[in-house]
């Protein structure tokens, strides 16, 4: 995927998603991280939380050597780095992930995340990163403990009540200064630790807490899977967006339309590659999340967008949606022109849009109509396109 660097000097942030466990306590035929949650596997959801986050430079998955084929299937059409193999314990998997980042030239910061938490809101990632940007060497999301806590050695008889004041539940992603956490993992004596902040605490590093989120819950047992399915069924709302665009014909012998180059007796005039179909679609996506329009994100006054492939604009809009935990249900583009004929290119256009957006082809529709030689399109002065898109967004999006 093309990541847009909005500013120079952006820190290099890697995300490591550890997924090398066996996922046995969750039951089921497949390891839990490869089981389907709605339209995607749990692992893909966890990876996408970072892959589509605008601040994250690169996401690396750590997987079990036996799961290569499952991983390839789960991440089909997602352009991410090859996974690295994990180890016997979670800590080994994290260390191997950190070594893979080091082998790629290192990073300023690293986010370490359990694949078993598939619904991390972008706002949680932002809060962890903000703590790092403000100087923290280690930061993690936490939630208060609300239940009364009991200690029981055998689970049948209570020994005592444990005071819950000052106790917090730790979540992931946990964020660190990359060089420091790499060093701590390399030097670690191998005793069990269930998270990475524990290594920093042990070394006397100040570990900073930020507000976590119930949606970042960890899937461990079959009951947690039921909770995940329940969340998918009730935690989302449907939103719609529409877009419209026009470009005038210009001299040329080919034009870009819905991501495909078509030979024609005219080109299209425009600052970018003038792909009127992708522009309408980009506006539809931005409309669905109420985030301005293509001109506000990619001002025509900026030289860097001259001749730019419109796939970049579309991918950026999709990243904004996905960074809010959203996904595309379906989209529908109508191209309005007298010529060229769209029919012969329709399948290629659908395939290309599906590829740009990393979604299934059957979620994409491309249609075309003439205007019976009426109006500017009918007179052959240019091409218009309109698009509609339906998206699913987590319910509380408006709060963030
Ligand atoms: N993990 C890992 N390498 C290991 C063990 C665990 O990368 N050797 C990862 C898991 O894939 C998971 C996270 O660490 O994303 C937290 O571990 P857990 O929830 O215990 O997952 P599993 O070990 O896979 O599950 P189980 O213990 O039920 O078998
Ligand atoms: Mg485990």
XYZ file of N, CA and C in Angstrom, residues 161-388:
684
model
N -10.298 -11.510 49.932
C -10.650 -10.461 48.973
C -9.408 -9.624 48.720
N -9.136 -9.349 47.459
C -7.957 -8.566 47.106
C -8.412 -7.126 46.854
N -7.791 -6.184 47.525
C -8.164 -4.778 47.324
C -7.914 -4.413 45.863
N -8.931 -3.820 45.213
C -8.753 -3.543 43.790
C -8.288 -2.113 43.535
N -8.249 -1.295 44.605
C -7.782 0.087 44.408
C -6.377 0.048 43.829
N -6.147 0.847 42.816
C -4.805 0.916 42.237
C -4.489 -0.218 41.281
N -5.488 -1.084 40.983
C -5.232 -2.173 40.020
C -5.836 -1.828 38.664
N -5.143 -2.157 37.619
C -5.572 -1.840 36.253
C -5.371 -3.049 35.356
N -6.200 -3.135 34.335
C -6.047 -4.203 33.336
C -5.209 -3.677 32.183
N -4.155 -4.405 31.828
C -3.251 -3.965 30.760
C -3.740 -4.475 29.418
N -3.706 -3.609 28.407
C -4.075 -4.004 27.051
C -2.871 -3.829 26.121
N -3.075 -4.122 24.868
C -2.093 -3.777 23.836
C -2.845 -3.009 22.758
N -2.181 -2.219 21.911
C -0.732 -2.167 21.698
C 0.007 -1.424 22.808
N 1.202 -1.948 23.139
C 2.094 -1.249 24.045
C 3.184 -0.619 23.193
N 3.519 0.622 23.518
C 4.462 1.363 22.679
C 5.775 1.607 23.399
N 6.850 1.566 22.647
C 8.183 1.706 23.250
C 9.134 2.475 22.352
N 10.152 3.031 23.018
C 11.333 3.485 22.306
C 11.961 2.215 21.718
N 12.167 2.187 20.413
C 12.560 0.929 19.783
C 13.883 0.384 20.319
N 14.919 1.252 20.352
C 16.252 0.786 20.761
C 16.225 0.221 22.175
N 15.471 0.882 23.054
C 15.464 0.447 24.443
C 14.764 -0.914 24.618
N 13.593 -1.082 24.004
C 12.875 -2.347 24.221
C 13.601 -3.503 23.523
N 14.286 -3.210 22.416
C 15.089 -4.252 21.765
C 16.187 -4.722 22.724
N 16.873 -3.766 23.327
C 17.942 -4.102 24.280
C 17.405 -4.906 25.456
N 16.249 -4.497 25.988
C 15.676 -5.199 27.144
C 15.299 -6.632 26.787
N 14.748 -6.828 25.581
C 14.387 -8.193 25.175
C 15.630 -9.043 24.935
N 16.674 -8.431 24.352
C 17.911 -9.200 24.117
C 18.542 -9.655 25.431
N 18.442 -8.803 26.458
C 19.114 -9.100 27.733
C 18.224 -9.859 28.709
N 16.977 -10.079 28.361
C 16.017 -10.658 29.307
C 16.445 -12.051 29.733
N 16.218 -12.381 31.022
C 16.726 -13.671 31.536
C 15.809 -14.847 31.221
N 14.705 -14.588 30.551
C 13.873 -15.710 30.125
C 12.741 -16.043 31.077
N 12.687 -15.400 32.255
C 11.548 -15.664 33.136
C 10.262 -15.197 32.453
N 9.160 -15.809 32.855
C 7.907 -15.533 32.154
C 7.428 -14.101 32.406
N 7.003 -13.446 31.363
C 6.343 -12.136 31.480
C 5.252 -12.148 30.433
N 4.034 -11.732 30.791
C 2.943 -11.850 29.825
C 2.788 -10.609 28.964
N 3.517 -9.540 29.304
C 3.523 -8.409 28.379
C 4.908 -7.772 28.338
N 5.070 -6.772 27.493
C 6.384 -6.188 27.267
C 6.669 -5.055 28.229
N 5.608 -4.406 28.700
C 5.796 -3.336 29.678
C 6.485 -3.897 30.920
N 6.239 -5.183 31.227
C 6.844 -5.793 32.415
C 8.374 -5.738 32.340
N 8.929 -5.881 31.151
C 10.390 -5.819 30.997
C 10.897 -4.410 31.293
N 10.132 -3.426 30.824
C 10.520 -2.037 31.059
C 10.422 -1.717 32.551
N 9.317 -2.163 33.199
C 9.136 -1.923 34.640
C 10.320 -2.497 35.414
N 10.648 -3.748 35.076
C 11.727 -4.464 35.765
C 13.046 -3.705 35.647
N 13.234 -3.040 34.507
C 14.492 -2.320 34.263
C 14.451 -0.907 34.846
N 13.336 -0.562 35.517
C 13.253 0.759 36.146
C 12.842 1.868 35.190
N 12.369 1.501 33.994
C 11.902 2.504 33.039
C 10.520 2.995 33.487
N 10.265 4.283 33.379
C 8.937 4.820 33.681
C 7.951 4.319 32.633
N 6.943 3.586 33.047
C 5.930 3.094 32.104
C 4.676 3.942 32.286
N 4.253 4.581 31.211
C 3.158 5.549 31.279
C 1.844 4.892 30.845
N 0.771 5.155 31.589
C -0.528 4.591 31.214
C -1.343 5.607 30.413
N -2.096 5.087 29.438
C -3.085 5.911 28.722
C -4.421 5.167 28.812
N -5.495 5.848 28.474
C -6.818 5.246 28.613
C -7.024 4.163 27.546
N -7.353 2.966 27.969
C -7.623 1.870 27.049
C -9.067 1.922 26.556
N -9.549 0.806 26.028
C -10.890 0.783 25.446
C -11.420 -0.642 25.539
N -12.681 -0.788 25.979
C -13.261 -2.140 26.105
C -13.231 -2.889 24.777
N -13.302 -2.138 23.661
C -13.314 -2.812 22.360
C -11.985 -3.500 22.045
N -10.947 -3.132 22.777
C -9.640 -3.772 22.547
C -9.511 -5.052 23.374
N -10.639 -5.671 23.730
C -10.598 -6.876 24.567
C -9.857 -8.015 23.882
N -9.320 -8.927 24.708
C -8.539 -10.045 24.181
C -9.424 -11.279 24.045
N -9.290 -11.931 22.908
C -10.042 -13.156 22.645
C -9.195 -14.344 23.104
N -9.655 -14.992 24.166
C -8.900 -16.126 24.701
C -9.739 -17.402 24.699
N -10.984 -17.303 25.149
C -11.837 -18.486 25.333
C -12.961 -18.511 24.284
N -13.688 -19.636 24.200
C -14.854 -19.660 23.297
C -15.856 -18.553 23.633
N -15.993 -18.217 24.916
C -16.915 -17.140 25.307
C -16.463 -15.796 24.713
N -15.149 -15.618 24.641
C -14.641 -14.367 24.050
C -14.988 -14.305 22.562
N -14.981 -15.472 21.908
C -15.378 -15.490 20.490
C -16.830 -15.075 20.342
N -17.653 -15.572 21.252
C -19.069 -15.187 21.212
C -19.187 -13.672 21.388
N -18.371 -13.116 22.288
C -18.403 -11.670 22.518
C -17.965 -10.928 21.239
N -16.962 -11.463 20.562
C -16.480 -10.823 19.332
C -17.579 -10.815 18.266
N -18.286 -11.942 18.132
C -19.368 -11.999 17.141
C -20.512 -11.067 17.526
N -20.771 -11.017 18.814
C -21.808 -10.109 19.319
C -21.431 -8.663 18.993
N -20.171 -8.330 19.194
C -19.715 -6.964 18.910
C -19.871 -6.646 17.423
N -19.520 -7.625 16.577
C -19.664 -7.401 15.129
C -21.122 -7.162 14.744
N -22.020 -7.863 15.439
C -23.442 -7.762 15.089
C -24.081 -6.484 15.610
N -23.569 -5.953 16.718
C -24.253 -4.813 17.348
C -23.400 -3.562 17.449
N -22.095 -3.691 17.266
C -21.196 -2.573 17.533
C -20.982 -1.643 16.347
N -21.669 -1.924 15.229
C -21.432 -1.127 14.029
C -22.709 -0.453 13.546
N -22.540 0.653 12.885
C -23.662 1.259 12.188
C -23.303 1.385 10.714
N -24.344 1.516 9.892
C -24.143 1.633 8.449
C -24.193 3.097 8.061
N -23.274 3.493 7.224
C -23.298 4.878 6.721
C -23.176 4.869 5.201
N -23.660 5.914 4.587
C -23.648 5.986 3.138
C -22.906 7.254 2.712
N -22.268 7.198 1.564
C -21.613 8.396 1.025
C -21.839 8.452 -0.475
N -21.860 9.670 -1.021
C -22.006 9.790 -2.465
C -20.984 10.780 -2.998
N -20.617 10.605 -4.248
C -19.631 11.505 -4.857
C -19.972 11.749 -6.311
N -19.534 12.876 -6.820
C -19.805 13.239 -8.219
C -18.600 14.005 -8.738
N -18.243 13.769 -10.000
C -17.109 14.507 -10.565
C -17.259 14.612 -12.077
N -16.652 15.646 -12.629
C -16.665 15.886 -14.078
C -15.264 16.261 -14.532
N -14.835 15.716 -15.630
C -13.608 16.227 -16.275
C -13.878 16.462 -17.758
N -13.268 17.522 -18.251
C -13.424 17.949 -19.634
C -12.441 17.166 -20.515
N -12.847 16.847 -21.738
C -11.925 16.210 -22.672
C -10.817 17.186 -23.057
N -9.635 16.637 -23.324
C -8.492 17.444 -23.775
C -7.782 16.650 -24.869
N -6.774 17.264 -25.473
C -6.006 16.535 -26.490
C -5.378 15.302 -25.873
N -5.244 14.276 -26.653
C -4.620 13.058 -26.153
C -5.182 11.856 -26.886
N -4.567 10.694 -26.604
C -5.060 9.489 -27.274
C -5.434 8.393 -26.279
N -5.433 8.755 -24.996
C -5.873 7.768 -23.997
C -6.326 8.510 -22.746
N -7.119 7.841 -21.936
C -7.549 8.451 -20.684
C -7.618 7.387 -19.594
N -7.550 7.847 -18.334
C -7.680 6.933 -17.195
C -9.118 6.980 -16.717
N -9.727 5.808 -16.579
C -11.110 5.754 -16.121
C -11.273 4.542 -15.201
N -11.667 4.790 -13.967
C -11.823 3.731 -12.958
C -10.558 2.878 -12.846
N -9.422 3.556 -12.902
C -8.147 2.876 -12.679
C -7.567 2.175 -13.886
N -8.247 2.277 -15.035
C -7.815 1.563 -16.245
C -7.463 2.579 -17.326
N -6.389 2.323 -18.075
C -6.078 3.204 -19.198
C -6.859 2.733 -20.427
N -7.584 3.678 -21.041
C -8.412 3.341 -22.208
C -7.948 4.190 -23.386
N -7.693 3.559 -24.532
C -7.325 4.310 -25.735
C -8.584 5.036 -26.227
N -8.434 6.327 -26.538
C -9.590 7.119 -26.957
C -9.091 8.288 -27.799
N -10.030 8.899 -28.515
C -9.600 10.007 -29.379
C -9.311 11.294 -28.602
N -9.640 11.292 -27.286
C -9.305 12.432 -26.422
C -8.652 11.910 -25.144
N -7.956 12.821 -24.472
C -7.556 12.573 -23.089
C -8.526 13.310 -22.188
N -8.235 13.351 -20.887
C -9.055 14.136 -19.954
C -8.168 15.190 -19.301
N -8.761 16.371 -19.101
C -8.035 17.480 -18.515
C -8.149 17.396 -17.002
N -7.054 17.640 -16.310
C -7.131 17.614 -14.850
C -5.749 17.712 -14.251
N -5.711 18.023 -12.982
C -4.426 18.228 -12.323
C -3.722 16.893 -12.091
N -4.462 15.919 -11.588
C -3.888 14.585 -11.381
C -4.020 13.817 -12.692
N -4.226 12.502 -12.613
C -4.432 11.739 -13.854
C -5.873 11.881 -14.369
N -6.673 12.699 -13.695
C -8.029 13.075 -14.145
C -8.990 11.890 -14.239
N -8.788 10.899 -13.353
C -9.661 9.722 -13.382
C -10.982 10.065 -12.671
N -11.948 10.435 -13.474
C -13.198 10.963 -12.951
C -13.954 9.917 -12.112
N -13.833 8.649 -12.479
C -14.504 7.577 -11.738
C -13.916 7.422 -10.338
N -12.589 7.369 -10.252
C -11.953 7.214 -8.941
C -12.136 8.462 -8.086
N -12.229 9.626 -8.737
C -12.465 10.853 -7.956
C -13.863 10.837 -7.324
N -14.858 10.440 -8.084
C -16.218 10.360 -7.533
C -16.254 9.361 -6.375
N -15.541 8.255 -6.558
C -15.518 7.211 -5.530
C -14.784 7.682 -4.275
N -13.690 8.388 -4.458
C -12.943 8.926 -3.314
C -13.843 9.874 -2.519
N -14.572 10.737 -3.220
C -15.486 11.660 -2.532
C -16.606 10.906 -1.818
N -17.063 9.824 -2.400
C -18.113 9.032 -1.744
C -17.599 8.465 -0.421
N -16.370 7.951 -0.431
C -15.792 7.393 0.801
C -15.586 8.476 1.845
N -15.062 9.619 1.418
C -14.858 10.721 2.360
C -16.207 11.195 2.898
N -17.216 11.175 2.031
C -18.559 11.579 2.457
C -19.115 10.648 3.518
N -18.857 9.356 3.363
C -19.403 8.375 4.316
C -18.828 8.583 5.716
N -17.597 9.105 5.807
C -17.023 9.341 7.141
C -17.042 10.828 7.494
N -17.696 11.634 6.667
C -17.832 13.057 6.973
C -16.501 13.771 7.083
N -15.578 13.454 6.198
C -14.227 14.017 6.297
C -13.868 14.791 5.031
N -14.615 15.854 4.766
C -14.247 16.763 3.671
C -14.396 16.120 2.311
N -13.611 16.602 1.365
C -13.668 16.053 0.013
C -12.266 15.954 -0.561
N -12.174 15.455 -1.775
C -10.874 15.170 -2.372
C -10.012 16.437 -2.460
N -10.667 17.577 -2.710
C -9.927 18.837 -2.828
C -9.322 19.284 -1.505
N -9.996 18.955 -0.374
C -9.442 19.378 0.907
C -8.281 18.486 1.328
N -8.256 17.244 0.861
C -7.149 16.352 1.204
C -5.985 16.482 0.230
N -6.315 16.759 -1.030
C -5.277 16.827 -2.074
C -5.467 18.109 -2.880
N -5.116 19.263 -2.306
C -5.399 20.531 -2.990
C -4.751 20.585 -4.366
N -5.531 20.967 -5.408
C -4.970 21.066 -6.748
C -3.820 22.068 -6.799
N -3.751 22.971 -5.793
C -2.672 23.970 -5.785
C -1.326 23.324 -5.452
N -1.343 22.094 -4.911
C -0.070 21.481 -4.530
C 0.544 20.729 -5.700
N 1.787 21.107 -6.006
C 2.473 20.538 -7.174
C 2.613 19.028 -7.111
N 2.752 18.499 -5.872
C 3.050 17.057 -5.782
C 1.920 16.186 -6.295
N 0.729 16.734 -6.457
C -0.379 15.917 -6.968
C -0.512 16.020 -8.477
N 0.384 16.790 -9.138
C 0.286 16.931 -10.592
C 0.557 15.573 -11.250
N -0.389 15.133 -12.055
C -0.228 13.858 -12.762
C -0.312 12.642 -11.852
N -0.644 12.855 -10.568
C -0.643 11.737 -9.610
C -1.684 10.686 -9.999
N -1.361 9.391 -9.808
C -2.369 8.355 -10.039
C -3.476 8.482 -8.989
N -4.716 8.500 -9.426
C -5.826 8.713 -8.494
C -6.009 7.556 -7.527
N -5.373 6.423 -7.814
C -5.419 5.300 -6.871
C -4.895 5.741 -5.509
N -3.947 6.667 -5.485
C -3.404 7.175 -4.215
C -4.502 7.861 -3.410
N -5.324 8.669 -4.088
C -6.395 9.389 -3.390
C -7.403 8.401 -2.799
N -7.737 7.415 -3.623
C -8.731 6.437 -3.195
C -8.214 5.618 -2.011
N -6.950 5.199 -2.092
C -6.377 4.424 -0.989
C -6.316 5.247 0.283
N -6.029 6.522 0.135
C -5.958 7.376 1.325
C -7.339 7.474 1.994
N -8.368 7.675 1.184
C -9.725 7.760 1.747
C -10.085 6.449 2.450
N -9.719 5.314 1.840
C -10.012 4.013 2.460
C -9.231 3.848 3.758
N -8.005 4.377 3.799
C -7.214 4.298 5.035
C -7.870 5.091 6.153
N -8.413 6.254 5.808
C -9.091 7.067 6.828
C -10.284 6.307 7.402
N -11.017 5.654 6.520
C -12.160 4.846 6.959
C -11.690 3.701 7.862
N -10.676 2.976 7.410
C -10.235 1.795 8.153
C -9.572 2.183 9.456
N -8.930 3.335 9.469
C -8.325 3.787 10.714
C -9.376 4.059 11.778
N -10.595 4.258 11.360
C -11.694 4.418 12.326
C -12.379 3.085 12.589
N -11.751 2.022 12.164
C -12.321 0.701 12.390
C -13.415 0.360 11.395
N -13.542 1.158 10.327
C -14.615 0.951 9.363
C -14.249 -0.021 8.259
N -15.258 -0.498 7.556
C -15.017 -1.343 6.387
C -16.070 -1.056 5.321
N -15.702 -1.358 4.073
C -16.585 -1.070 2.943
C -17.538 -2.244 2.741
N -18.841 -1.968 2.731
C -19.804 -3.033 2.444
C -19.918 -3.219 0.930
N -20.205 -2.149 0.212
C -20.228 -2.230 -1.252
C -20.130 -0.831 -1.839
N -19.823 -0.766 -3.103
C -19.763 0.528 -3.770
C -20.248 0.371 -5.204
N -20.697 1.496 -5.748
C -21.339 1.478 -7.055
C -20.975 2.765 -7.795
N -20.320 2.619 -8.939
C -19.889 3.784 -9.718
C -20.683 3.821 -11.021
N -21.195 4.981 -11.391
C -21.827 5.147 -12.695
C -21.027 6.166 -13.508
N -20.546 5.729 -14.661
C -19.815 6.627 -15.556
C -20.807 7.155 -16.583
N -20.801 8.467 -16.788
C -21.768 9.091 -17.692
C -21.013 9.718 -18.864
N -21.144 9.117 -20.038
C -20.453 9.669 -21.214
C -21.057 9.072 -22.492
N -20.831 9.765 -23.601
C -21.286 9.243 -24.885
C -20.271 8.216 -25.404
N -19.004 8.524 -25.184
C -17.902 7.644 -25.572
C -16.745 7.956 -24.638
N -15.813 7.059 -24.380
C -15.702 5.707 -24.954
C -16.744 4.742 -24.376
N -16.870 3.597 -25.021
C -17.751 2.556 -24.517
C -17.114 1.918 -23.275
N -17.927 1.757 -22.241
C -17.404 1.248 -20.972
C -17.517 -0.277 -20.894
N -18.533 -0.822 -21.532
C -18.815 -2.264 -21.422
C -17.586 -3.151 -21.534
N -16.775 -2.980 -22.583
C -15.622 -3.872 -22.749
C -14.595 -3.763 -21.608
N -14.652 -2.689 -20.838
C -13.649 -2.465 -19.778
C -14.207 -2.689 -18.378
N -15.492 -2.946 -18.323
C -16.160 -2.964 -17.021
C -15.530 -3.974 -16.049
N -15.245 -5.177 -16.503
C -14.687 -6.178 -15.598
C -13.305 -5.786 -15.103
N -12.513 -5.228 -16.033
C -11.167 -4.792 -15.634
C -11.257 -3.654 -14.617
N -12.247 -2.782 -14.808
C -12.419 -1.667 -13.855
C -12.812 -2.182 -12.473
N -13.741 -3.112 -12.449
C -14.153 -3.691 -11.156
C -12.955 -4.334 -10.466
N -12.186 -5.086 -11.248
C -11.040 -5.788 -10.671
C -10.023 -4.793 -10.131
N -9.799 -3.731 -10.876
C -8.796 -2.744 -10.458
C -9.239 -2.003 -9.196
N -10.509 -1.612 -9.140
C -11.003 -0.903 -7.946
C -10.931 -1.839 -6.732
N -11.308 -3.105 -6.931
C -11.231 -4.077 -5.837
C -9.788 -4.216 -5.360
N -8.858 -4.204 -6.321
C -7.444 -4.341 -5.972
C -6.947 -3.112 -5.201
N -7.292 -1.929 -5.686
C -6.845 -0.696 -5.019
C -7.343 -0.669 -3.580
N -8.575 -1.124 -3.368
C -9.194 -1.029 -2.050
C -9.019 -2.286 -1.197
N -8.377 -3.316 -1.763
C -8.234 -4.595 -1.055
C -9.574 -5.123 -0.570
N -10.557 -5.159 -1.452
C -11.849 -5.759 -1.116
C -12.229 -6.754 -2.211
N -13.245 -7.565 -1.925
C -13.659 -8.567 -2.899
C -14.331 -7.881 -4.084
N -14.184 -8.509 -5.256
C -14.718 -7.919 -6.481
C -16.245 -7.817 -6.453
N -16.896 -8.743 -5.755
C -18.356 -8.700 -5.773
C -18.920 -7.575 -4.900
N -18.048 -6.825 -4.256
C -18.501 -5.631 -3.531
C -18.413 -4.384 -4.408
N -17.923 -4.558 -5.626
C -17.675 -3.416 -6.520
C -18.572 -3.498 -7.740
N -19.253 -2.406 -8.058
C -20.045 -2.362 -9.281
C -19.626 -1.152 -10.114
N -19.513 -1.353 -11.422
C -19.261 -0.242 -12.347
C -20.343 -0.286 -13.414
N -21.035 0.822 -13.580
C -22.075 0.908 -14.600
C -21.779 2.111 -15.488
N -22.489 2.187 -16.600
C -22.284 3.341 -17.476
C -23.593 3.689 -18.151
N -23.719 4.963 -18.510
C -24.882 5.379 -19.271
C -24.485 6.537 -20.183
N -25.167 6.669 -21.275
C -25.038 7.890 -22.080
C -26.142 8.826 -21.600
N -26.170 10.042 -22.119
C -27.290 10.942 -21.791
C -28.086 11.252 -23.064
N -28.143 10.235 -23.956
C -28.947 10.383 -25.183
C -28.543 11.637 -25.968
N -27.259 11.904 -25.989
C -26.683 13.050 -26.718
C -27.137 14.397 -26.162
N -27.719 14.393 -24.952
C -28.147 15.651 -24.331
C -27.059 16.153 -23.372
N -26.974 17.460 -23.225
C -26.069 18.042 -22.236
C -24.611 17.901 -22.621
N -23.715 18.288 -21.666
C -22.286 18.339 -22.028
C -21.692 16.966 -22.289
N -22.180 15.961 -21.565
C -21.658 14.622 -21.839
C -22.189 14.135 -23.183
N -23.447 14.486 -23.469
C -24.054 14.083 -24.733
C -23.355 14.723 -25.925
N -22.884 15.942 -25.730
C -22.174 16.630 -26.820
C -20.718 16.181 -26.915
N -20.315 15.298 -26.002
C -18.942 14.789 -26.073
C -17.907 15.793 -25.603
N -18.291 16.617 -24.607
C -17.329 17.608 -24.103
C -16.532 17.086 -22.906
N -17.006 16.042 -22.326
C -16.297 15.514 -21.155
C -17.007 14.297 -20.597
N -16.528 13.838 -19.447
C -17.080 12.649 -18.788
C -17.473 13.017 -17.366
N -18.610 12.513 -16.930
C -19.037 12.684 -15.538
C -19.089 11.300 -14.883
N -18.990 11.280 -13.581
C -19.138 10.011 -12.864
C -19.771 10.278 -11.519
N -20.599 9.361 -11.076
C -21.124 9.444 -9.721
C -20.907 8.117 -9.026
N -20.817 8.170 -7.706
C -20.511 6.961 -6.945
C -21.274 6.972 -5.628
N -21.661 5.797 -5.195
C -22.246 5.623 -3.866
C -21.454 4.534 -3.161
